[in-house]
Amino acid sequence: MKKIILALAVVVAAGIGGWFVMRPAPTAPDVTFTMIDGKQVSMQDLRGKVVLVKFWATSCVTCVKQMPETIKAYNEYAPKGYEAVAVAMSYDPANYVLNFAESRKLPFPVALDSKGDVARAFGDVRLTPTAFLIDKQGRIIKRYLGEYDVAEFHSTVEKALAG
C-alpha cells in the first residue's frame, strides 16, 4: 500500500511540475499607451516586435541608474525588431517625465500612465523599476524587478528576436 501511495505521489508531483514547465507564457494585456507627445500606441500595434515595457519613475534611483543601459539595448536591438516603452508611474508629474525624456534624449517612446490603468493591467505594478519582456506573439517571456543581470537580459532579447 505504501508503494502505491508513493508512486501516486510521484506521478502527481511530476504532473504539477510538468504543468509549471509546459504552461504557456501569459499574454501581455491589450493596453493602449499614451505617449508624452500625445500619440497612442497599443500592444496590438507592437505585435511582431520584441517589446520591453518598463515601469519607472523619475524619483526612482535604480530606474535612473538603469536608463543608460536601457538606451544602449534599444539602440542595439531596435534595428532588429525590438521596441521599448518606458511607462512613467501615475504619481510621477508629467512635466518631470517630459523634462527627463528630453534632457536625456531617450530614443524610445515614453508613456504617461496618469490614471495607473497600464500598471494595473500588468498585475498592479507598484514597485519600480519593473519591466516585462514580451515576445513577437505578445507573450510575456520575462519579468524583471529592480536590478537585473544585463548579460542575461541581452541573451533573452537575442533569443526572442531570433524566434
Short mmCIF file of C-alpha atoms in Angstrom, two decimals:
data_model
loop_
_atom_site.label_atom_id
_atom_site.label_comp_id
_atom_site.label_asym_id
_atom_site.label_seq_id
_atom_site.Cartn_x
_atom_site.Cartn_y
_atom_site.Cartn_z
CA MET A 1 0.00 0.00 0.00
CA LYS A 2 2.85 2.40 0.87
CA LYS A 3 4.45 1.76 -2.55
CA ILE A 4 1.17 2.62 -4.32
CA ILE A 5 0.79 5.85 -2.35
CA LEU A 6 4.43 6.76 -3.01
CA ALA A 7 4.05 6.01 -6.73
CA LEU A 8 0.87 8.09 -6.85
CA ALA A 9 2.61 10.97 -5.06
CA VAL A 10 5.48 10.84 -7.60
CA VAL A 11 3.03 10.89 -10.53
CA VAL A 12 1.11 13.85 -9.04
CA ALA A 13 4.33 15.76 -8.32
CA ALA A 14 5.58 15.12 -11.86
CA GLY A 15 2.26 16.31 -13.28
CA ILE A 16 2.34 19.50 -11.24
CA GLY A 17 5.97 20.11 -12.18
CA GLY A 18 5.17 19.50 -15.84
CA TRP A 19 2.31 21.99 -15.68
CA PHE A 20 4.66 24.70 -14.42
CA VAL A 21 7.22 23.93 -17.13
CA MET A 22 4.81 23.40 -20.03
CA ARG A 23 2.16 26.02 -19.35
CA PRO A 24 2.00 28.74 -21.98
CA ALA A 25 3.51 32.12 -21.19
CA PRO A 26 0.87 34.67 -20.19
CA THR A 27 -0.21 37.10 -22.87
CA ALA A 28 0.57 40.77 -22.31
CA PRO A 29 -2.54 42.79 -21.57
CA ASP A 30 -4.05 44.60 -24.54
CA VAL A 31 -3.40 48.12 -23.29
CA THR A 32 -3.01 51.41 -25.11
CA PHE A 33 -0.09 53.61 -24.13
CA THR A 34 -0.43 57.39 -24.23
CA MET A 35 2.97 58.80 -25.10
CA ILE A 36 4.31 62.13 -23.83
CA ASP A 37 3.69 63.58 -27.30
CA GLY A 38 0.01 62.51 -27.09
CA LYS A 39 0.36 59.67 -29.60
CA GLN A 40 -1.43 56.45 -28.69
CA VAL A 41 0.12 53.02 -29.30
CA SER A 42 -1.50 49.72 -28.36
CA MET A 43 0.14 46.40 -27.59
CA GLN A 44 -1.56 45.14 -30.77
CA ASP A 45 0.38 47.79 -32.73
CA LEU A 46 3.60 46.31 -31.35
CA ARG A 47 2.90 42.68 -32.35
CA GLY A 48 5.71 41.23 -34.40
CA LYS A 49 8.33 43.02 -32.30
CA VAL A 50 10.10 42.02 -29.12
CA VAL A 51 8.95 44.64 -26.62
CA LEU A 52 10.26 45.80 -23.27
CA VAL A 53 7.57 47.52 -21.19
CA LYS A 54 9.43 49.24 -18.37
CA PHE A 55 7.62 50.87 -15.45
CA TRP A 56 9.77 53.61 -13.92
CA ALA A 57 9.73 56.95 -12.14
CA THR A 58 11.96 60.00 -12.25
CA SER A 59 12.30 59.72 -8.45
CA CYS A 60 13.48 56.07 -8.63
CA VAL A 61 17.26 55.94 -8.17
CA THR A 62 17.56 52.46 -9.70
CA CYS A 63 15.40 53.48 -12.68
CA VAL A 64 17.62 56.48 -13.40
CA LYS A 65 20.74 54.32 -12.95
CA GLN A 66 19.38 51.75 -15.47
CA MET A 67 18.43 54.27 -18.18
CA PRO A 68 21.82 54.32 -19.94
CA GLU A 69 21.68 50.51 -20.28
CA THR A 70 18.05 50.70 -21.48
CA ILE A 71 19.14 53.26 -24.11
CA LYS A 72 22.12 51.08 -25.14
CA ALA A 73 19.92 47.98 -25.54
CA TYR A 74 17.34 49.95 -27.51
CA ASN A 75 19.95 51.39 -29.88
CA GLU A 76 21.48 47.95 -30.41
CA TYR A 77 18.29 45.95 -30.93
CA ALA A 78 15.74 48.40 -32.40
CA PRO A 79 17.00 47.86 -35.97
CA LYS A 80 16.41 44.11 -35.44
CA GLY A 81 12.74 44.41 -34.37
CA TYR A 82 12.97 45.46 -30.71
CA GLU A 83 10.89 48.18 -29.07
CA ALA A 84 10.97 49.63 -25.58
CA VAL A 85 8.20 51.60 -23.92
CA ALA A 86 9.09 53.44 -20.72
CA VAL A 87 5.88 53.79 -18.71
CA ALA A 88 6.04 56.57 -16.13
CA MET A 89 4.18 55.77 -12.93
CA SER A 90 0.95 57.63 -12.17
CA TYR A 91 2.50 59.59 -9.28
CA ASP A 92 5.28 60.98 -11.48
CA PRO A 93 4.44 64.56 -12.58
CA ALA A 94 4.14 64.78 -16.37
CA ASN A 95 6.48 67.77 -16.56
CA TYR A 96 9.19 65.82 -14.68
CA VAL A 97 8.81 62.90 -17.11
CA LEU A 98 8.93 65.19 -20.14
CA ASN A 99 11.99 67.01 -18.80
CA PHE A 100 13.76 63.71 -18.07
CA ALA A 101 12.98 62.28 -21.52
CA GLU A 102 14.12 65.44 -23.31
CA SER A 103 17.24 66.13 -21.22
CA ARG A 104 18.44 62.52 -21.53
CA LYS A 105 17.35 62.28 -25.19
CA LEU A 106 15.54 58.99 -24.61
CA PRO A 107 15.34 57.32 -28.04
CA PHE A 108 12.36 55.10 -27.21
CA PRO A 109 8.72 56.03 -26.58
CA VAL A 110 7.83 57.29 -23.11
CA ALA A 111 4.26 56.81 -21.90
CA LEU A 112 2.34 58.57 -19.16
CA ASP A 113 0.13 56.31 -17.04
CA SER A 114 -1.65 59.16 -15.28
CA LYS A 115 -4.55 57.02 -14.00
CA GLY A 116 -2.48 53.90 -13.33
CA ASP A 117 -4.52 51.82 -15.78
CA VAL A 118 -1.50 50.34 -17.56
CA ALA A 119 0.22 49.43 -14.26
CA ARG A 120 -2.99 47.73 -13.07
CA ALA A 121 -3.33 45.81 -16.34
CA PHE A 122 0.21 44.43 -15.89
CA GLY A 123 -0.63 42.94 -12.49
CA ASP A 124 -0.94 46.11 -10.41
CA VAL A 125 2.70 47.18 -10.73
CA ARG A 126 3.70 49.34 -7.76
CA LEU A 127 7.46 48.85 -7.46
CA THR A 128 9.93 50.46 -9.82
CA PRO A 129 11.69 49.51 -11.89
CA THR A 130 9.51 46.66 -13.06
CA ALA A 131 9.85 45.52 -16.65
CA PHE A 132 8.23 42.93 -18.85
CA LEU A 133 9.89 41.42 -21.90
CA ILE A 134 7.28 40.43 -24.46
CA ASP A 135 7.88 38.20 -27.48
CA LYS A 136 6.73 38.78 -31.07
CA GLN A 137 3.46 36.95 -30.40
CA GLY A 138 2.60 39.18 -27.44
CA ARG A 139 3.53 36.70 -24.70
CA ILE A 140 5.34 37.82 -21.55
CA ILE A 141 8.57 35.84 -21.52
CA LYS A 142 10.32 37.52 -18.58
CA ARG A 143 9.53 39.88 -15.71
CA TYR A 144 12.31 41.97 -14.20
CA LEU A 145 12.08 43.67 -10.82
CA GLY A 146 14.82 46.02 -9.64
CA GLU A 147 18.40 45.25 -10.63
CA TYR A 148 18.85 42.60 -13.28
CA ASP A 149 21.64 40.66 -14.97
CA VAL A 150 22.43 42.68 -18.10
CA ALA A 151 24.13 39.79 -19.94
CA GLU A 152 21.15 37.51 -19.26
CA PHE A 153 18.78 40.25 -20.46
CA HIS A 154 20.71 40.64 -23.74
CA SER A 155 20.76 36.88 -24.23
CA THR A 156 16.99 36.66 -23.68
CA VAL A 157 16.33 39.55 -26.09
CA GLU A 158 18.56 37.95 -28.75
CA LYS A 159 16.78 34.59 -28.43
CA ALA A 160 13.37 36.32 -28.67
CA LEU A 161 14.46 38.28 -31.75
CA ALA A 162 15.68 35.06 -33.39
CA GLY A 163 12.47 33.18 -32.53
#
